[in-house]
PDB file of C-alpha atoms and ligand atoms in Angstrom:
ATOM      1  CA  MET A   1       2.778   4.578  11.577  1.00 97.00           C
ATOM      2  CA  ALA A   2       2.378   3.241   9.665  1.00 98.00           C
ATOM      3  CA  ALA A   3       4.094   5.850   7.153  1.00 98.00           C
ATOM      4  CA  MET A   4       7.010   5.577  10.103  1.00 98.00           C
ATOM      5  CA  CYS A   5       7.482   1.433   9.955  1.00 98.00           C
ATOM      6  CA  VAL A   6       7.346   2.291   4.990  1.00 98.00           C
ATOM      7  CA  ILE A   7      10.142   4.781   5.955  1.00 98.00           C
ATOM      8  CA  LYS A   8      12.153   3.613   8.587  1.00 98.00           C
ATOM      9  CA  GLN A   9      12.676   0.610   5.874  1.00 98.00           C
ATOM     10  CA  ILE A  10      13.527   2.387   3.253  1.00 98.00           C
ATOM     11  CA  LEU A  11      16.088   4.624   5.506  1.00 97.00           C
ATOM     12  CA  LYS A  12      17.989   1.489   6.735  1.00 97.00           C
ATOM     13  CA  LYS A  13      17.859  -0.154   3.725  1.00 98.00           C
ATOM     14  CA  PRO A  14      18.226   1.586   0.686  1.00 98.00           C
ATOM     15  CA  ASP A  15      17.551  -0.913  -1.581  1.00 98.00           C
ATOM     16  CA  SER A  16      14.139  -2.883  -0.189  1.00 98.00           C
ATOM     17  CA  VAL A  17      11.856  -4.366  -1.912  1.00 98.00           C
ATOM     18  CA  ILE A  18       8.390  -3.017  -0.330  1.00 98.00           C
ATOM     19  CA  GLY A  19       5.050  -4.279  -1.483  1.00 98.00           C
ATOM     20  CA  LEU A  20       2.139  -1.690  -1.132  1.00 98.00           C
ATOM     21  CA  SER A  21      -1.653  -1.890  -1.076  1.00 98.00           C
ATOM     22  CA  THR A  22      -4.668   0.021  -2.659  1.00 97.00           C
ATOM     23  CA  GLY A  23      -7.308   1.146  -0.776  1.00 95.00           C
ATOM     24  CA  ARG A  24      -9.214   4.276   1.215  1.00 95.00           C
ATOM     25  CA  THR A  25      -7.100   2.251   3.817  1.00 96.00           C
ATOM     26  CA  THR A  26      -3.233   2.674   2.016  1.00 98.00           C
ATOM     27  CA  LEU A  27      -4.438   6.386   0.615  1.00 97.00           C
ATOM     28  CA  HIS A  28      -2.992   8.397   3.881  1.00 96.00           C
ATOM     29  CA  ILE A  29      -0.130   6.158   4.485  1.00 98.00           C
ATOM     30  CA  HIS A  30       0.281   6.640   1.138  1.00 98.00           C
ATOM     31  CA  GLN A  31       0.474  10.916   1.328  1.00 98.00           C
ATOM     32  CA  ILE A  32       2.070  10.677   4.789  1.00 98.00           C
ATOM     33  CA  ILE A  33       5.217   8.944   3.189  1.00 98.00           C
ATOM     34  CA  SER A  34       5.041  11.169  -0.270  1.00 98.00           C
ATOM     35  CA  LYS A  35       5.068  14.698   2.101  1.00 98.00           C
ATOM     36  CA  PHE A  36       8.379  13.116   4.883  1.00 98.00           C
ATOM     37  CA  PHE A  37      10.391  12.444   1.448  1.00 98.00           C
ATOM     38  CA  ALA A  38       9.302  16.702   0.631  1.00 98.00           C
ATOM     39  CA  GLU A  39      10.214  17.565   2.930  1.00 98.00           C
ATOM     40  CA  TYR A  40      13.414  15.769   3.409  1.00 97.00           C
ATOM     41  CA  PRO A  41      14.956  14.633   0.520  1.00 95.00           C
ATOM     42  CA  SER A  42      17.059  11.010   0.519  1.00 94.00           C
ATOM     43  CA  ASP A  43      18.240   9.100  -1.892  1.00 93.00           C
ATOM     44  CA  LEU A  44      15.101   6.873  -3.281  1.00 97.00           C
ATOM     45  CA  HIS A  45      16.797   5.297  -6.709  1.00 97.00           C
ATOM     46  CA  GLN A  46      17.387   1.597  -5.113  1.00 98.00           C
ATOM     47  CA  VAL A  47      14.553   1.072  -3.247  1.00 98.00           C
ATOM     48  CA  THR A  48      11.674  -0.604  -5.876  1.00 98.00           C
ATOM     49  CA  PHE A  49       7.555  -0.582  -4.709  1.00 98.00           C
ATOM     50  CA  PHE A  50       5.451  -2.464  -6.290  1.00 98.00           C
ATOM     51  CA  GLY A  51       1.795  -3.392  -5.921  1.00 98.00           C
ATOM     52  CA  VAL A  52       0.653  -6.314  -4.596  1.00 98.00           C
ATOM     53  CA  ASP A  53      -2.788  -6.450  -6.662  1.00 98.00           C
ATOM     54  CA  GLU A  54      -4.388  -5.295 -10.089  1.00 98.00           C
ATOM     55  CA  VAL A  55      -6.804  -4.694 -12.272  1.00 97.00           C
ATOM     56  CA  MET A  56      -7.321  -6.911 -14.640  1.00 96.00           C
ATOM     57  CA  ASN A  57      -8.529  -5.727 -18.041  1.00 95.00           C
ATOM     58  CA  VAL A  58      -9.100  -1.908 -17.859  1.00 96.00           C
ATOM     59  CA  PRO A  59      -6.667   0.216 -18.962  1.00 96.00           C
ATOM     60  CA  ARG A  60      -4.066   0.958 -16.757  1.00 96.00           C
ATOM     61  CA  GLU A  61      -4.605   4.749 -16.990  1.00 96.00           C
ATOM     62  CA  TYR A  62      -8.219   4.708 -15.693  1.00 96.00           C
ATOM     63  CA  SER A  63      -7.570   6.232 -12.035  1.00 95.00           C
ATOM     64  CA  GLY A  64      -9.327   3.070 -10.606  1.00 95.00           C
ATOM     65  CA  ALA A  65      -5.802   0.465 -11.640  1.00 97.00           C
ATOM     66  CA  CYS A  66      -4.036  -0.129  -9.351  1.00 98.00           C
ATOM     67  CA  PHE A  67      -0.892   1.254 -10.690  1.00 98.00           C
ATOM     68  CA  THR A  68      -2.791   4.731 -11.803  1.00 98.00           C
ATOM     69  CA  MET A  69      -3.635   5.144  -7.687  1.00 98.00           C
ATOM     70  CA  LEU A  70      -0.156   3.745  -6.082  1.00 98.00           C
ATOM     71  CA  LYS A  71       1.552   5.577  -8.832  1.00 98.00           C
ATOM     72  CA  ASN A  72      -0.508   9.412  -7.846  1.00 98.00           C
ATOM     73  CA  GLN A  73      -1.117   8.261  -4.660  1.00 98.00           C
ATOM     74  CA  LEU A  74       2.936   7.869  -3.739  1.00 98.00           C
ATOM     75  CA  ILE A  75       5.795   6.902  -6.935  1.00 98.00           C
ATOM     76  CA  ASP A  76       5.734  10.239  -8.888  1.00 98.00           C
ATOM     77  CA  ALA A  77       5.928  12.115  -5.241  1.00 98.00           C
ATOM     78  CA  LEU A  78       8.453   9.878  -4.769  1.00 98.00           C
ATOM     79  CA  SER A  79      10.639  10.427  -8.441  1.00 98.00           C
ATOM     80  CA  ILE A  80      10.345   6.329  -8.416  1.00 98.00           C
ATOM     81  CA  ASP A  81      11.866   5.083 -12.245  1.00 97.00           C
ATOM     82  CA  ASP A  82       9.709   2.955 -13.755  1.00 97.00           C
ATOM     83  CA  ASP A  83      12.349  -0.020 -13.903  1.00 97.00           C
ATOM     84  CA  HIS A  84      11.632   0.368  -9.436  1.00 98.00           C
ATOM     85  CA  PHE A  85       7.873   0.034 -10.045  1.00 98.00           C
ATOM     86  CA  LEU A  86       6.899  -3.551 -10.382  1.00 98.00           C
ATOM     87  CA  MET A  87       2.987  -4.137 -11.143  1.00 98.00           C
ATOM     88  CA  LEU A  88       1.335  -6.748 -12.323  1.00 98.00           C
ATOM     89  CA  PRO A  89      -0.278  -6.487 -15.921  1.00 98.00           C
ATOM     90  CA  THR A  90      -3.956  -4.565 -16.156  1.00 98.00           C
ATOM     91  CA  GLN A  91      -3.719  -6.133 -19.396  1.00 96.00           C
ATOM     92  CA  SER A  92      -1.743  -8.611 -21.200  1.00 97.00           C
ATOM     93  CA  ASN A  93      -2.357 -12.063 -23.663  1.00 96.00           C
ATOM     94  CA  ASP A  94      -1.084 -14.132 -21.112  1.00 97.00           C
ATOM     95  CA  PHE A  95      -2.154 -13.541 -17.808  1.00 97.00           C
ATOM     96  CA  PRO A  96      -0.215 -16.746 -15.584  1.00 97.00           C
ATOM     97  CA  ALA A  97       2.846 -15.798 -17.627  1.00 98.00           C
ATOM     98  CA  ALA A  98       2.782 -12.571 -16.353  1.00 98.00           C
ATOM     99  CA  CYS A  99       2.195 -13.866 -13.291  1.00 98.00           C
ATOM    100  CA  ARG A 100       5.153 -15.568 -13.090  1.00 98.00           C
ATOM    101  CA  GLU A 101       7.567 -13.401 -15.072  1.00 98.00           C
ATOM    102  CA  PHE A 102       6.334 -10.919 -11.885  1.00 98.00           C
ATOM    103  CA  GLU A 103       7.029 -13.022  -8.875  1.00 97.00           C
ATOM    104  CA  GLN A 104      10.205 -13.574 -10.638  1.00 98.00           C
ATOM    105  CA  ALA A 105      11.394 -10.332 -10.859  1.00 98.00           C
ATOM    106  CA  LEU A 106      10.156 -10.050  -6.953  1.00 98.00           C
ATOM    107  CA  VAL A 107      13.155 -13.179  -5.998  1.00 97.00           C
ATOM    108  CA  ASP A 108      15.879 -11.504  -8.730  1.00 98.00           C
ATOM    109  CA  ARG A 109      15.925  -8.277  -6.417  1.00 97.00           C
ATOM    110  CA  GLY A 110      16.120 -10.540  -2.815  1.00 98.00           C
ATOM    111  CA  GLY A 111      12.986 -10.941  -2.118  1.00 98.00           C
ATOM    112  CA  VAL A 112      10.022  -9.162  -0.313  1.00 98.00           C
ATOM    113  CA  ASP A 113      11.909  -6.556   3.205  1.00 98.00           C
ATOM    114  CA  LEU A 114       8.792  -5.682   3.203  1.00 98.00           C
ATOM    115  CA  LEU A 115       4.595  -5.925   2.862  1.00 98.00           C
ATOM    116  CA  VAL A 116       1.617  -3.410   3.449  1.00 98.00           C
ATOM    117  CA  LEU A 117      -1.668  -4.841   3.820  1.00 98.00           C
ATOM    118  CA  GLY A 118      -4.901  -3.629   3.570  1.00 98.00           C
ATOM    119  CA  LEU A 119      -7.235  -6.148   5.002  1.00 98.00           C
ATOM    120  CA  GLY A 120     -11.440  -6.801   3.606  1.00 96.00           C
ATOM    121  CA  GLU A 121     -14.300  -6.869   5.366  1.00 96.00           C
ATOM    122  CA  ASN A 122     -14.463 -10.587   4.387  1.00 96.00           C
ATOM    123  CA  GLY A 123     -10.165 -11.498   5.548  1.00 98.00           C
ATOM    124  CA  HIS A 124      -9.893 -10.585   1.534  1.00 98.00           C
ATOM    125  CA  LEU A 125      -5.414  -9.482   1.720  1.00 98.00           C
ATOM    126  CA  GLY A 126      -4.847  -8.482  -2.460  1.00 98.00           C
ATOM    127  CA  PHE A 127      -7.603 -10.177  -4.207  1.00 97.00           C
ATOM    128  CA  ASN A 128      -6.973 -13.822  -1.995  1.00 98.00           C
ATOM    129  CA  GLN A 129     -10.708 -14.048  -1.153  1.00 97.00           C
ATOM    130  CA  PRO A 130     -12.130 -16.236   1.219  1.00 98.00           C
ATOM    131  CA  GLY A 131     -11.808 -20.135   0.579  1.00 98.00           C
ATOM    132  CA  THR A 132      -8.311 -18.805  -1.069  1.00 98.00           C
ATOM    133  CA  PRO A 133      -6.225 -22.501  -0.537  1.00 98.00           C
ATOM    134  CA  PHE A 134      -2.799 -20.489   1.916  1.00 98.00           C
ATOM    135  CA  GLU A 135      -0.322 -22.144  -0.731  1.00 98.00           C
ATOM    136  CA  THR A 136      -1.698 -20.257  -3.974  1.00 98.00           C
ATOM    137  CA  CYS A 137       1.066 -18.735  -5.881  1.00 98.00           C
ATOM    138  CA  THR A 138       0.298 -15.008  -8.221  1.00 98.00           C
ATOM    139  CA  TRP A 139      -2.460 -15.730  -9.527  1.00 98.00           C
ATOM    140  CA  ILE A 140      -6.076 -14.322 -11.362  1.00 97.00           C
ATOM    141  CA  SER A 141      -8.423 -14.164  -8.739  1.00 97.00           C
ATOM    142  CA  ARG A 142     -11.898 -11.998  -8.110  1.00 93.00           C
ATOM    143  CA  MET A 143     -13.046  -9.108  -7.161  1.00 91.00           C
ATOM    144  CA  ASP A 144     -16.056  -8.981  -4.806  1.00 87.00           C
ATOM    145  CA  ASP A 145     -18.890  -8.304  -6.953  1.00 90.00           C
ATOM    146  CA  GLN A 146     -19.762  -4.994  -4.903  1.00 89.00           C
ATOM    147  CA  LEU A 147     -15.710  -3.253  -7.030  1.00 90.00           C
ATOM    148  CA  GLU A 148     -17.206  -5.209  -9.395  1.00 92.00           C
ATOM    149  CA  SER A 149     -19.990  -4.071 -10.495  1.00 94.00           C
ATOM    150  CA  ARG A 150     -17.924   0.074  -9.836  1.00 93.00           C
ATOM    151  CA  ILE A 151     -15.245  -1.224 -11.890  1.00 94.00           C
ATOM    152  CA  ARG A 152     -17.553  -2.426 -14.246  1.00 94.00           C
ATOM    153  CA  SER A 153     -19.582   0.276 -14.864  1.00 94.00           C
ATOM    154  CA  GLU A 154     -17.232   3.187 -14.650  1.00 94.00           C
ATOM    155  CA  THR A 155     -14.533   1.944 -17.311  1.00 94.00           C
ATOM    156  CA  ASN A 156     -18.270   0.832 -19.851  1.00 94.00           C
ATOM    157  CA  THR A 157     -16.373  -3.065 -19.649  1.00 94.00           C
ATOM    158  CA  PRO A 158     -19.077  -5.162 -21.089  1.00 93.00           C
ATOM    159  CA  PRO A 159     -20.501  -7.842 -19.441  1.00 92.00           C
ATOM    160  CA  ASP A 160     -18.499 -10.890 -20.952  1.00 92.00           C
ATOM    161  CA  VAL A 161     -15.445  -9.293 -20.792  1.00 92.00           C
ATOM    162  CA  LEU A 162     -14.575 -10.320 -17.140  1.00 90.00           C
ATOM    163  CA  LEU A 163     -12.260  -8.991 -14.628  1.00 92.00           C
ATOM    164  CA  GLY A 164     -10.772 -10.200 -12.231  1.00 93.00           C
ATOM    165  CA  GLY A 165      -8.074  -9.589 -10.073  1.00 96.00           C
ATOM    166  CA  VAL A 166      -4.256 -10.198 -10.267  1.00 98.00           C
ATOM    167  CA  THR A 167      -2.462 -10.531  -6.818  1.00 98.00           C
ATOM    168  CA  ILE A 168       0.002 -11.791  -4.827  1.00 98.00           C
ATOM    169  CA  GLY A 169      -0.886 -15.408  -3.453  1.00 98.00           C
ATOM    170  CA  LEU A 170      -1.060 -16.005   0.129  1.00 98.00           C
ATOM    171  CA  LYS A 171       2.553 -18.266   0.124  1.00 98.00           C
ATOM    172  CA  ASN A 172       3.393 -14.789  -1.655  1.00 98.00           C
ATOM    173  CA  ILE A 173       2.494 -13.010   1.144  1.00 98.00           C
ATOM    174  CA  MET A 174       3.687 -15.385   3.665  1.00 98.00           C
ATOM    175  CA  HIS A 175       6.955 -15.260   1.858  1.00 98.00           C
ATOM    176  CA  SER A 176       7.009 -12.109   2.626  1.00 98.00           C
ATOM    177  CA  ARG A 177      10.425 -11.071   5.929  1.00 98.00           C
ATOM    178  CA  LYS A 178       7.646  -8.604   7.486  1.00 98.00           C
ATOM    179  CA  ILE A 179       4.259  -7.781   7.104  1.00 98.00           C
ATOM    180  CA  LEU A 180       2.459  -4.664   8.043  1.00 98.00           C
ATOM    181  CA  LEU A 181      -0.884  -4.776   8.085  1.00 98.00           C
ATOM    182  CA  VAL A 182      -3.755  -1.579   8.839  1.00 98.00           C
ATOM    183  CA  ALA A 183      -7.015  -1.661   9.848  1.00 98.00           C
ATOM    184  CA  LYS A 184      -9.368   1.420  10.083  1.00 97.00           C
ATOM    185  CA  GLY A 185     -13.081   1.527  11.093  1.00 97.00           C
ATOM    186  CA  THR A 186     -15.684  -0.346  12.448  1.00 97.00           C
ATOM    187  CA  ASN A 187     -16.570  -2.077   9.130  1.00 97.00           C
ATOM    188  CA  LYS A 188     -13.619  -4.126  10.016  1.00 98.00           C
ATOM    189  CA  ALA A 189     -14.025  -5.023  13.772  1.00 98.00           C
ATOM    190  CA  GLU A 190     -15.435  -8.361  13.712  1.00 98.00           C
ATOM    191  CA  ILE A 191     -13.614  -9.492  10.677  1.00 98.00           C
ATOM    192  CA  VAL A 192      -9.612  -7.844  13.262  1.00 98.00           C
ATOM    193  CA  ASP A 193     -11.080 -10.283  15.570  1.00 97.00           C
ATOM    194  CA  LYS A 194     -11.712 -13.332  13.471  1.00 98.00           C
ATOM    195  CA  MET A 195      -8.201 -12.714  11.715  1.00 98.00           C
ATOM    196  CA  LEU A 196      -6.999 -12.498  14.739  1.00 98.00           C
ATOM    197  CA  HIS A 197      -8.293 -15.054  17.089  1.00 96.00           C
ATOM    198  CA  GLY A 198     -10.505 -17.244  15.080  1.00 97.00           C
ATOM    199  CA  SER A 199      -9.411 -20.309  13.657  1.00 98.00           C
ATOM    200  CA  VAL A 200      -6.839 -20.311  10.414  1.00 98.00           C
ATOM    201  CA  THR A 201      -8.834 -20.473   7.379  1.00 98.00           C
ATOM    202  CA  PRO A 202      -8.939 -20.491   3.724  1.00 98.00           C
ATOM    203  CA  GLN A 203     -12.460 -19.240   4.787  1.00 98.00           C
ATOM    204  CA  VAL A 204     -10.463 -16.114   6.492  1.00 98.00           C
ATOM    205  CA  PRO A 205      -7.859 -16.197   4.340  1.00 98.00           C
ATOM    206  CA  ALA A 206      -6.497 -13.607   6.975  1.00 98.00           C
ATOM    207  CA  SER A 207      -5.755 -15.310   9.842  1.00 98.00           C
ATOM    208  CA  ILE A 208      -2.479 -17.646   7.298  1.00 98.00           C
ATOM    209  CA  LEU A 209      -0.910 -14.634   9.268  1.00 98.00           C
ATOM    210  CA  GLN A 210      -1.565 -15.947  12.416  1.00 98.00           C
ATOM    211  CA  LEU A 211       1.795 -18.004  12.050  1.00 98.00           C
ATOM    212  CA  HIS A 212       3.696 -15.497  10.371  1.00 98.00           C
ATOM    213  CA  PRO A 213       6.645 -14.687  12.618  1.00 98.00           C
ATOM    214  CA  ASP A 214       6.928 -11.139  11.664  1.00 98.00           C
ATOM    215  CA  CYS A 215       3.828  -9.841  10.866  1.00 98.00           C
ATOM    216  CA  HIS A 216       3.022  -6.325  13.171  1.00 98.00           C
ATOM    217  CA  PHE A 217      -0.801  -5.481  13.233  1.00 98.00           C
ATOM    218  CA  LEU A 218      -1.964  -1.250  13.191  1.00 98.00           C
ATOM    219  CA  PHE A 219      -4.974  -0.919  13.286  1.00 97.00           C
ATOM    220  CA  ASP A 220      -7.966   2.735  15.007  1.00 96.00           C
ATOM    221  CA  LEU A 221     -10.236   2.365  17.569  1.00 95.00           C
ATOM    222  CA  SER A 222     -13.182   1.619  16.038  1.00 96.00           C
ATOM    223  CA  ALA A 223     -11.555  -1.337  13.946  1.00 97.00           C
ATOM    224  CA  SER A 224     -10.063  -2.493  17.013  1.00 96.00           C
ATOM    225  CA  LYS A 225     -13.609  -2.438  19.259  1.00 94.00           C
ATOM    226  CA  TYR A 226     -13.947  -6.134  19.960  1.00 94.00           C
ATOM    227  CA  LEU A 227     -10.321  -6.600  21.262  1.00 92.00           C
ATOM    228  CA  GLN A 228      -9.407  -7.360  25.048  1.00 81.00           C
ATOM    229  CA  TYR A 229      -6.641  -5.792  26.418  1.00 70.00           C
ATOM    230  CA  GLU A 230      -5.047  -6.614  29.588  1.00 55.00           C
ATOM    231  CA  HIS A 231      -4.035  -3.769  31.439  1.00 50.00           C
TER     232      HIS A 231
HETATM  233  C1  LIG B   1      -9.190  -4.383  -2.022  1.00 85.57           C
HETATM  234  C2  LIG B   1      -8.067  -4.359  -2.812  1.00 85.57           C
HETATM  235  C3  LIG B   1      -7.036  -4.430  -1.238  1.00 85.57           C
HETATM  236  C4  LIG B   1      -7.092  -3.687  -0.502  1.00 85.57           C
HETATM  237  C5  LIG B   1      -8.876  -3.787   0.551  1.00 85.57           C
HETATM  238  C6  LIG B   1      -9.316  -3.098   1.783  1.00 85.57           C
HETATM  239  O1  LIG B   1     -10.145  -4.871  -2.445  1.00 85.57           O
HETATM  240  N1  LIG B   1      -7.398  -4.939  -3.455  1.00 85.57           N
HETATM  241  O2  LIG B   1      -5.447  -4.467  -2.169  1.00 85.57           O
HETATM  242  O3  LIG B   1      -6.301  -3.870   0.466  1.00 85.57           O
HETATM  243  O4  LIG B   1      -9.957  -3.576  -0.576  1.00 85.57           O
HETATM  244  O5  LIG B   1      -9.118  -1.763   1.084  1.00 85.57           O
HETATM  245  P1  LIG B   1      -9.667  -0.688   1.898  1.00 85.57           P
HETATM  246  O6  LIG B   1      -8.375   0.126   2.210  1.00 85.57           O
HETATM  247  O7  LIG B   1     -10.959   0.275   0.184  1.00 85.57           O
HETATM  248  O8  LIG B   1     -10.465  -1.242   2.987  1.00 85.57           O
END
């Protein structure tokens, strides 16, 4: 369903600006979109894809960099041109300037039509961790400790080099016209319930989505096991 939502968006508006997330949840979505367009070739030269976040201070070609993951999972399969695939940089002498440039590029293309989001077990969106103010724009945040130590060892990054997460902010997320949040697995069940039924608080960044006028939530049965259904 998530893949079909992206496909529908592209067919409805060929110059759509679509935000993508990396992770276990979205991998399968990207595969289905790729297969669909392999089977039903369409003119995709107007669509712009961008990544919601990126790992900083690693080579862009590192397999765990969002750039490389998205390229391998979707962008190359769809033959998207470089200037229609916008990513925050993994390396920069001036990350704050790069963040402003990235935001401006999205504005210049008319703003975000559809944003596909995964959900962190602690309620993070992109790399906006618990405690992030809701008005945050694109910025340098941090990864969770587990992900950081995995990436540090895989890339042999020394301890004195910061391994942050550059990410669009919660304000940018809320400015997207349409959002699709996808969560799968029992490990997401508790946070799914909190996100939808808890208070709207920076301690659960994803809770802000309760206030978005066009946010769609897609869960598998495991992730939705604490939700009450009306029959
Ligand atoms: C990562 C990414 C997010 C992603 C989330 C969920 O930290 N920065 O963009 O949505 O975690 O990942 P997964 O789908 O693997 O659980």
